[in-house]
Coordinates of C-alpha atoms and ligand atoms in Angstrom, one line a residue:
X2 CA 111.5 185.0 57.2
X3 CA 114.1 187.3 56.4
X4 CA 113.6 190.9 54.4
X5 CA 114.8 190.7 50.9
X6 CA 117.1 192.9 49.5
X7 CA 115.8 195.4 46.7
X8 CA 117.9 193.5 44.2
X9 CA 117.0 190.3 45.1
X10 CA 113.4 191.5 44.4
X11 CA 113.7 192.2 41.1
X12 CA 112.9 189.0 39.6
X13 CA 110.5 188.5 42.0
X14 CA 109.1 192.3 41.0
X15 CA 109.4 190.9 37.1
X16 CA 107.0 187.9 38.4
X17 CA 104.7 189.9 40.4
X18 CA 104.6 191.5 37.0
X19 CA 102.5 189.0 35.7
X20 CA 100.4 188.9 38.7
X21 CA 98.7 191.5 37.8
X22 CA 97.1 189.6 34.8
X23 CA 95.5 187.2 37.0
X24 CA 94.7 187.8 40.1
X25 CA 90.7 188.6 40.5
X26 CA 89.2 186.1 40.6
X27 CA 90.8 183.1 39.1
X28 CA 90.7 179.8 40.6
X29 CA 94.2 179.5 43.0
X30 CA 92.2 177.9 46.2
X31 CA 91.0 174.5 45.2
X32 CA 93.6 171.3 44.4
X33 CA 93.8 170.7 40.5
X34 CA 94.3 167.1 39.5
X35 CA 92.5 164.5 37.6
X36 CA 89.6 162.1 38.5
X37 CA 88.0 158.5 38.0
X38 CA 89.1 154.8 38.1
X39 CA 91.4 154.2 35.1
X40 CA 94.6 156.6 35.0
X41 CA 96.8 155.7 31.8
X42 CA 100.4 156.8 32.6
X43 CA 103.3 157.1 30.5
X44 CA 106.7 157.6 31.8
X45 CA 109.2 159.8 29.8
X46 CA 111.6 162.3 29.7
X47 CA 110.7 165.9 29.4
X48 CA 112.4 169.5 30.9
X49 CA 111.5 171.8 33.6
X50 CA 112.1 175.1 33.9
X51 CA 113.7 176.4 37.5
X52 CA 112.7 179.5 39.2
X53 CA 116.1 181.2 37.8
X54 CA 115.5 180.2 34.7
X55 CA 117.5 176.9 34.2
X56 CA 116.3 173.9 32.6
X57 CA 116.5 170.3 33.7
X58 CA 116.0 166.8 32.1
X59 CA 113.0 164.9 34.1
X60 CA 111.6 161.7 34.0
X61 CA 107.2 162.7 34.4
X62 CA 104.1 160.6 34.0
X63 CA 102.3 161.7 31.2
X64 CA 98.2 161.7 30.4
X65 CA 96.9 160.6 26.8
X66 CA 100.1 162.1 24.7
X67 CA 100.1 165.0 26.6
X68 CA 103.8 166.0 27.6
X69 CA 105.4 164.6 30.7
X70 CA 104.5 166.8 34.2
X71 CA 106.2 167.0 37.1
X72 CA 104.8 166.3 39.6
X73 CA 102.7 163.3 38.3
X74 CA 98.9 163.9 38.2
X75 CA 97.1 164.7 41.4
X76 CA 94.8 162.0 41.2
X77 CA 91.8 162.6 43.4
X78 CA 89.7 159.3 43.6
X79 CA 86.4 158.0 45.6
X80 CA 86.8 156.3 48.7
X81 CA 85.8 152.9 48.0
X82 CA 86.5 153.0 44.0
X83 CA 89.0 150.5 42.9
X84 CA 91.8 152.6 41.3
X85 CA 93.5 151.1 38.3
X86 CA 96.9 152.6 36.6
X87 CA 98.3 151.4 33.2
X88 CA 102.1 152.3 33.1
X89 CA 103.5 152.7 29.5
X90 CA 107.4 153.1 30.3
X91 CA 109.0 155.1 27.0
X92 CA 112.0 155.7 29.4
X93 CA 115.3 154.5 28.5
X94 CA 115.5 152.5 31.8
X95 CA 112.7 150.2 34.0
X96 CA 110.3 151.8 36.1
X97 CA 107.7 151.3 38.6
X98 CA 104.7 152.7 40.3
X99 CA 104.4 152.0 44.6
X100 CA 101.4 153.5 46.5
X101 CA 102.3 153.8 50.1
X102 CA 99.6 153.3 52.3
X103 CA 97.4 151.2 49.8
X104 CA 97.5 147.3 49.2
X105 CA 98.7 147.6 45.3
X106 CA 98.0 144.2 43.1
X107 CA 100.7 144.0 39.7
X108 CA 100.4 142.7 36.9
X109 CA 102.5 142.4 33.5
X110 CA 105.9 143.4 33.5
X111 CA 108.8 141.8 35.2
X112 CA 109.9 141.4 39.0
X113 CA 111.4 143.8 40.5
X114 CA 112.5 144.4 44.7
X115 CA 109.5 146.6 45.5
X116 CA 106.8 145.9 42.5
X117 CA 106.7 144.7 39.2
X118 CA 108.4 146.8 36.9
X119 CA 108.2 147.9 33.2
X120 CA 111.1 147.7 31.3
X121 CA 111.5 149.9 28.5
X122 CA 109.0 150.0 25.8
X123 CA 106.9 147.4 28.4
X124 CA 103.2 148.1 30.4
X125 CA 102.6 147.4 33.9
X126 CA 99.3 147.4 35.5
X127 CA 98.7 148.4 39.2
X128 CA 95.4 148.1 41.0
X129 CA 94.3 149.0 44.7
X130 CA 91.2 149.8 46.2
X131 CA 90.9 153.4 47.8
X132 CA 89.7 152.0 51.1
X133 CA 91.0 155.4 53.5
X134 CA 90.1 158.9 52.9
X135 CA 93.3 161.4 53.2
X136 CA 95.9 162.3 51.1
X137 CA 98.8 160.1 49.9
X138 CA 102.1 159.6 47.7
X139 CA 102.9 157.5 44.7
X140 CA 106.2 157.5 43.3
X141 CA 108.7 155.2 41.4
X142 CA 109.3 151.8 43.2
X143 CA 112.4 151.1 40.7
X144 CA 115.5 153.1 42.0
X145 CA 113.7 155.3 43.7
X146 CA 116.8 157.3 44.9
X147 CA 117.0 158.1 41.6
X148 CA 113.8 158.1 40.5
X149 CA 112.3 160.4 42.6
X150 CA 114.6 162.9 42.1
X151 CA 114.3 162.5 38.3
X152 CA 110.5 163.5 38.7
X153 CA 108.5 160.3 39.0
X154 CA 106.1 161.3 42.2
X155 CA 102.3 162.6 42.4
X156 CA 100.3 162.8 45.0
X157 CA 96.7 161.3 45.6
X158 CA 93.6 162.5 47.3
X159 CA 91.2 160.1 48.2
X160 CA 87.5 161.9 49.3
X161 CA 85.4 160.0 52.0
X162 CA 82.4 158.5 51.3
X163 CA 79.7 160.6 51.2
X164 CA 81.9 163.7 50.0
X165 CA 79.8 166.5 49.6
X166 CA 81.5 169.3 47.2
X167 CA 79.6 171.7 48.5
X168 CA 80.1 171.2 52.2
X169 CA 83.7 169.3 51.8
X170 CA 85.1 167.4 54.9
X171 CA 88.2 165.7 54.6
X172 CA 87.4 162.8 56.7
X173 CA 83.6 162.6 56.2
X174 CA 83.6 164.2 59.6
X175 CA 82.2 167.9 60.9
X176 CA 86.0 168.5 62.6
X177 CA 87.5 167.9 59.2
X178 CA 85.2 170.4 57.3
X179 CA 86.8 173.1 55.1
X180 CA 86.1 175.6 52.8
X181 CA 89.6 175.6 50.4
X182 CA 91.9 173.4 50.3
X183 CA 95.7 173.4 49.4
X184 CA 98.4 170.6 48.2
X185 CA 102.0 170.9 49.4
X186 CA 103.8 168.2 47.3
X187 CA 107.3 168.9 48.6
X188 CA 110.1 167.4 46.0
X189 CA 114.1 168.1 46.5
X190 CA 116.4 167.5 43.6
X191 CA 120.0 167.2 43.2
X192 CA 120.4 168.9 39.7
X193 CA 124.2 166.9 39.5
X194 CA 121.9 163.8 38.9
X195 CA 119.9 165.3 36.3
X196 CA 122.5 166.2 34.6
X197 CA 124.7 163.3 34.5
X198 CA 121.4 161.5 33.5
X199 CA 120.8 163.8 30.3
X200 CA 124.7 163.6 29.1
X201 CA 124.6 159.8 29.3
X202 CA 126.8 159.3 32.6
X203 CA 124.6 157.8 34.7
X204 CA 127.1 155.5 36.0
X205 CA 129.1 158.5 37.9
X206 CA 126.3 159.3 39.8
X207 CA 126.7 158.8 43.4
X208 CA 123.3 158.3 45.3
X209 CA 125.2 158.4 48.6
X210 CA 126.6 162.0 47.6
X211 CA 123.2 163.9 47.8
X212 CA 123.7 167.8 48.0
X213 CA 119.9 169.3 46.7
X214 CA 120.2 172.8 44.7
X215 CA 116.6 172.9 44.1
X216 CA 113.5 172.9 46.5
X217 CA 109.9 172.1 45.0
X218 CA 106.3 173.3 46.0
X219 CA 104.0 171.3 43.8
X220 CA 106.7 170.9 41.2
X221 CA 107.2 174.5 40.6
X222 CA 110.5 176.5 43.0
X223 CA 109.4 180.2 44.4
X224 CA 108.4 182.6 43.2
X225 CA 106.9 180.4 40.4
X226 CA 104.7 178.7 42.7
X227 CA 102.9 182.2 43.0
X228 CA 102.0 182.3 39.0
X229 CA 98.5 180.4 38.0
X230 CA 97.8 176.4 36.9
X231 CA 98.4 176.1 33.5
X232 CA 100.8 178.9 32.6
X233 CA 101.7 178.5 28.6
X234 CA 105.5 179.1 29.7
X235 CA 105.8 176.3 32.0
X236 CA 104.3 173.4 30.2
X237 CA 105.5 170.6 32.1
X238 CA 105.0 172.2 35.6
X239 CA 101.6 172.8 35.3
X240 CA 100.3 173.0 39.2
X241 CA 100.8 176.2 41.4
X242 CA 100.7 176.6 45.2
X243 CA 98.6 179.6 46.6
X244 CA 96.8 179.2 48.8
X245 CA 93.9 181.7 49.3
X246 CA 90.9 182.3 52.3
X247 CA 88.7 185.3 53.3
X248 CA 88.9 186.1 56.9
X249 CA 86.9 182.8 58.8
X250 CA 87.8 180.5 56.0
X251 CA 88.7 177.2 56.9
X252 CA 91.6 175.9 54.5
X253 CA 92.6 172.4 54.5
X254 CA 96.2 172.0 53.9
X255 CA 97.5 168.8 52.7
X256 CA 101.3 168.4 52.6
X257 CA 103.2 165.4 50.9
X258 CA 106.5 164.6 51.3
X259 CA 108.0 163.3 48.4
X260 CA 111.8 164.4 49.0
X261 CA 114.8 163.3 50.2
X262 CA 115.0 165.4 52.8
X263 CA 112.7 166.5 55.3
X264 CA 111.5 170.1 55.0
X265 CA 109.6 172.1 58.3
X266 CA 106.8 174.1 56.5
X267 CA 106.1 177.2 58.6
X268 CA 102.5 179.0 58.4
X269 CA 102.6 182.8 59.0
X270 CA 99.2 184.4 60.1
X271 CA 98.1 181.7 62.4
X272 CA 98.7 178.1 64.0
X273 CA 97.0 175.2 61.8
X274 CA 95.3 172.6 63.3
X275 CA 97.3 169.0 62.7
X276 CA 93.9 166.7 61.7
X277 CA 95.9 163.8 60.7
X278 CA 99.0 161.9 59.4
X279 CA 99.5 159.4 56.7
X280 CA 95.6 160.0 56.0
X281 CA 94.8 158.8 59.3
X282 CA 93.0 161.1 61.6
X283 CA 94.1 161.8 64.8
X284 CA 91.5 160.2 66.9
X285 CA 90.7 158.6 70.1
X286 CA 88.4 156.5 68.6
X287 CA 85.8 156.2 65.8
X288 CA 82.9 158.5 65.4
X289 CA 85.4 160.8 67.8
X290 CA 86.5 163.3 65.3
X291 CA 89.9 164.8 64.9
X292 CA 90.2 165.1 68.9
X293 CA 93.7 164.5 69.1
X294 CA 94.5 167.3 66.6
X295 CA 97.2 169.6 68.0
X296 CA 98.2 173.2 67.4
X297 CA 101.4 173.8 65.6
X298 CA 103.2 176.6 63.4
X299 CA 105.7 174.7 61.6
X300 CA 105.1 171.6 60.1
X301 CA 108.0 169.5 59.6
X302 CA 107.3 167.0 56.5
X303 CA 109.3 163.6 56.3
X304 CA 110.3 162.3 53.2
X305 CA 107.1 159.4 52.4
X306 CA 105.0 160.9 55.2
X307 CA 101.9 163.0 54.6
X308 CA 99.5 165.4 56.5
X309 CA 96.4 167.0 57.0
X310 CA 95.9 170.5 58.9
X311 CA 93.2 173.5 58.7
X312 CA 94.3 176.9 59.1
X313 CA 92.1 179.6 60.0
X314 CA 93.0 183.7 60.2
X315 CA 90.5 185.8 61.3
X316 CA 92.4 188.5 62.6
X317 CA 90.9 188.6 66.6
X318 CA 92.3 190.1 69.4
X319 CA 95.1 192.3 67.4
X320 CA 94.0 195.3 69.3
X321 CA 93.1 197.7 66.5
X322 CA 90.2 197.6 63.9
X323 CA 91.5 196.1 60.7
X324 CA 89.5 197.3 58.2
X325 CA 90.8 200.9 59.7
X326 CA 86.9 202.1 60.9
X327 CA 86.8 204.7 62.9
X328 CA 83.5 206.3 64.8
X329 CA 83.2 208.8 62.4
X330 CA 82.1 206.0 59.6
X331 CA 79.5 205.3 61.4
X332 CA 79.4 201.6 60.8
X333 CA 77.6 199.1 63.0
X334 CA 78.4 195.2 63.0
X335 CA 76.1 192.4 63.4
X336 CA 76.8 189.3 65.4
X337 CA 73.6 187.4 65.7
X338 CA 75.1 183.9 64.2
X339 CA 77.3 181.9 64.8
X340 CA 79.8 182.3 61.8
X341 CA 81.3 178.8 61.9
X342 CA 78.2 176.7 62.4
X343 CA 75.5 179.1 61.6
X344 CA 73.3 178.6 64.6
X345 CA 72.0 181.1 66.6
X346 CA 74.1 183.1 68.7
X347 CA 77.0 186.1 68.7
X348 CA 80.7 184.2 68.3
X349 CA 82.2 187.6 68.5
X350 CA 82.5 188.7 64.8
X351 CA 80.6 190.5 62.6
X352 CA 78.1 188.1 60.4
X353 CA 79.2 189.7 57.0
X354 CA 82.6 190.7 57.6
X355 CA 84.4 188.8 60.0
X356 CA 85.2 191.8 61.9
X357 CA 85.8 190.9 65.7
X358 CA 83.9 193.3 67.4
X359 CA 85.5 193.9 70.3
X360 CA 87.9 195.5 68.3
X361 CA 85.8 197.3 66.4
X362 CA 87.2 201.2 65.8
X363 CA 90.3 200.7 67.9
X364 CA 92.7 202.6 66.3
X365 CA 96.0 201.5 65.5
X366 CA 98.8 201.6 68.2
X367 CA 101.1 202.9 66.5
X368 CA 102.2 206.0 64.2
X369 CA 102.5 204.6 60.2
X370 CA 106.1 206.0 59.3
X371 CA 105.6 208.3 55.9
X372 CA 106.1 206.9 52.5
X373 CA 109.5 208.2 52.0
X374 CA 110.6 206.6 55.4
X375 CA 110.1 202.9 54.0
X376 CA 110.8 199.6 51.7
X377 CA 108.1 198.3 50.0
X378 CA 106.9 194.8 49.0
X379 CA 105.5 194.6 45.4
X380 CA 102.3 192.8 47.7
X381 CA 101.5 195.6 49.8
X382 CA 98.6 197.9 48.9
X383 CA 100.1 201.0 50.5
X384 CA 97.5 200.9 53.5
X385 CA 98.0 198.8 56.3
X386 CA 93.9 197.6 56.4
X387 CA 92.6 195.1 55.0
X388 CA 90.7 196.1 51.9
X389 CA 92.6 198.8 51.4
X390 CA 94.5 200.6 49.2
X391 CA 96.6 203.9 49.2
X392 CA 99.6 206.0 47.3
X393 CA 102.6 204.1 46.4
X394 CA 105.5 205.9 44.8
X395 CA 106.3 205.1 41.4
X396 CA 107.6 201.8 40.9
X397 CA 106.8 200.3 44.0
X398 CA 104.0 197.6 45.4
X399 CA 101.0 197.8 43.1
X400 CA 100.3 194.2 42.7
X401 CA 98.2 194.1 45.7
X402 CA 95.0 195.1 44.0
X403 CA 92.5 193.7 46.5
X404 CA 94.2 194.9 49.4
X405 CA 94.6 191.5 51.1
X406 CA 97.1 190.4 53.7
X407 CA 100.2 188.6 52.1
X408 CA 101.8 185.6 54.5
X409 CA 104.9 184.2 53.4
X410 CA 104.5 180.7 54.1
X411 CA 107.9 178.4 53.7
X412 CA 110.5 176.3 54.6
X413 CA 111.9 177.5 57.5
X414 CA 115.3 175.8 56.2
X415 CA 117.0 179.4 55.0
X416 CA 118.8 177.3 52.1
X417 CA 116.1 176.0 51.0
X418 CA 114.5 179.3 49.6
X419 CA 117.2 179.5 47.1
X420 CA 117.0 178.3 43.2
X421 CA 120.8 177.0 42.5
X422 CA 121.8 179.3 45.6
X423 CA 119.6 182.6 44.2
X424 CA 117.5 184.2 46.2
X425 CA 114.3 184.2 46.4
X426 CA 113.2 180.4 45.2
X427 CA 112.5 177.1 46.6
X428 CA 109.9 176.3 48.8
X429 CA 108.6 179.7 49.3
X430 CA 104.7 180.9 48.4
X431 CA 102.2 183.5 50.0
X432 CA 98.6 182.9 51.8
X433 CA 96.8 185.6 50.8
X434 CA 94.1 186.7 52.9
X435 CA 90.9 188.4 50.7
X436 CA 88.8 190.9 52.0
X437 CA 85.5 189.6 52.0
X438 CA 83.7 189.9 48.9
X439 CA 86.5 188.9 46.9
X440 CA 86.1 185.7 44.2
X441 CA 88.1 182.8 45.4
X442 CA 87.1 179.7 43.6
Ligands
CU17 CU1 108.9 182.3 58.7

């Protein structure tokens, strides 16, 4: 990442605003989406509003009347369950529903090159049986080129058999366990379509002539992914992307590509751990777990494709004690368990905490500069420890209230953290990293 300017903050600072109004407690960890067997869809047209406060015509997937969304629902579904969708199309052109990765059966409507297709004012049914756990795309089947970019794409989750939402596993196996888990529904658009689409000149648009101004975490562009689910003010774009842990946590992250492009997502704090593609886990063989899994920091996602990682910060081995103890707190650590499997046995961090003990009252290596001496972020609690907070000026940082540990995590395209070439935007958001003790739902 690159520093920001202190004028390009300031409609991130006006956003952070709002940040304050949320962020104890409230639930940012866990993916928000809709469950069961039967999903009634309805495709129309609707506005979004970008991270620089344009507004675009979409084409969404609407839920019992309610207005469209973009994305579509996250549908999360039972491994197993047959999974029927009833497609109302109210658009003014045909449409179509495709599931990669699942045998789809269609019926009603009219033929089209990928699916059957509604045309407008029509139904179409789709049914398929959720036989693979993982984490998969839909999106429109009828243009798609166009589609797509228009809005029509969700994702779905399908949980193994056996899910336990207590003690979740991605792939009904202990190497896939997690404690949070995170979508990354990645969505480009070309705004020249959507507006050629909303002023009736569809026919001059040029699919071959694809320049995106807009980049999409979950259907919102940064720093708009940062703000809650459900915010009044952005009706249609109801999902955000923030993913939170405690130090230890185990987050699963699940990205989708449902762009044009492909976009490398790049996780500061830590390497994840790569479990699987295209919900299949990356295994030698059954009953072998995600043995194949491989370490990575940037995670480029192909338009269609999907993955699966866990990340994991705990902080060991920086060489200094971050939560800033020294010998005259007179703190002692435990370490009798294990923390990740909770057997017997020291693992080298304190049982409460997470504290690695070996660095336990190290001081800091270096000298903190004074106050006066430096820029601040509106996400840092004036003290460098986790936990912590101290003076700010006037004006600056403040939104921080926890103390936590802010990691930008984004596209490592530089364009594409831009809203219609304004800084910051597109596919940008922050892990935050709670001290422990701190509500994450
Ligand atoms: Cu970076």
């Amino acid at each position: 990442m690159h520093r920001p300017t202190s004028k390009n903050w300031s409609r991130l600072l006006l956003v952070a605003g709002l940040l304050l109004l949320w962020v104890a407690g409230t639930a940012q960890a866990k993916v928000t989406g809709i469950s069961g067997t039967f999903f009634d869809f309805t495709a129309k047209t609707d506005h979004i509003s970008t991270g620089e406060g344009n507004s675009l015509l979409i084409y969404g997937y609407s839920i019992a009347g309610s207005r469209a969304q973009y994305p579509g629902p996250t549908l999360i579904v039972n491994q197993g369950d047959t999974i029927t969708i009833r497609l109302t199309n109210n658009l003014p052109v045909s449409t179509s529903i495709i599931f990669p990765g699942h045998k789809a059966v269609a019926s009603g409507g009219t033929a089209g090159i990928l699916t059957q297709e509604a045309a407008p004012g029509g139904v179409v049914t789709y049914s398929f049986v959720a036989d693979q756990p993982g984490t998969y795309l839909y999106q429109s089947g009828t243009n798609p080129a166009l589609q797509m970019n228009m809005g029509l794409v969700g994702a779905i989750i399908v949980r193994p058999t056996g899910f336990d939402p207590a003690a979740p596993t991605a792939y009904g196996d202990a190497s896939t366990a997690y404690d949070y888990e995170v979508l990354f529904l990645q969505t480009d658009m070309d705004s020249t379509y959507n507006e050629l689409v909303e002023f009736g000149r569809s026919a001059e648009i040029n699919l071959n002539d694809f320049h995106a101004t807009y980049w999409f975490l979950n259907g919102r562009n940064g720093p708009d992914t940062l703000l809650p689910d459900n915010v009044s003010w952005l009706p249609t774009q109801p999902y955000n992307c923030l993913p939170r842990i405690h130090p230890g946590d185990k987050i699963l992250i699940r990205w989708v590509g449902a762009s044009r492009d492909a976009h490398p997502l790049h996780t500061h704090g830590n390497n994840f751990r790569l479990i699987a593609r295209d919900g299949r886990l990356l295994s030698s063989g059954p009953g072998n777990g995600a043995d194949l899994a491989v370490s990575d920091y940037t995670q480029t996602v192909n338009p269609g494709e999907t993955y699966e990682g866990i990340f994991t910060w705990t902080g060991a081995a920086m060489d200094w004690d971050m939560y800033g103890h020294t010998a005259a707190d007179n703190i002692t650590l435990t370490d009798l368990v294990n923390n990740e499997t909770g057997a017997a046995g020291p693992d080298g961090f304190d049982d409460n905490t997470y504290e690695y003990v070996a660095d336990h009252e190290k001081p800091m290596p270096v000298t903190l500069p004074g106050i006066q001496e430096l820029t601040f972020s509106p996400f840092y609690s004036g003290s460098p420890y986790l936990g912590g907070g101290a003076f700010l000026p006037p004006g600056e940082g403040g939104f921080n209230q926890h103390g936590g540990y802010y990691y930008m995590w984004h596209s490592h395209n530089e364009k594409e953290l831009t809203n219609n070439n304004i800084f910051p935007g597109g596919m940008l958001t922050f892990l935050i990293v709670e001290p422990p003790g701190v509500a994450i739902q």
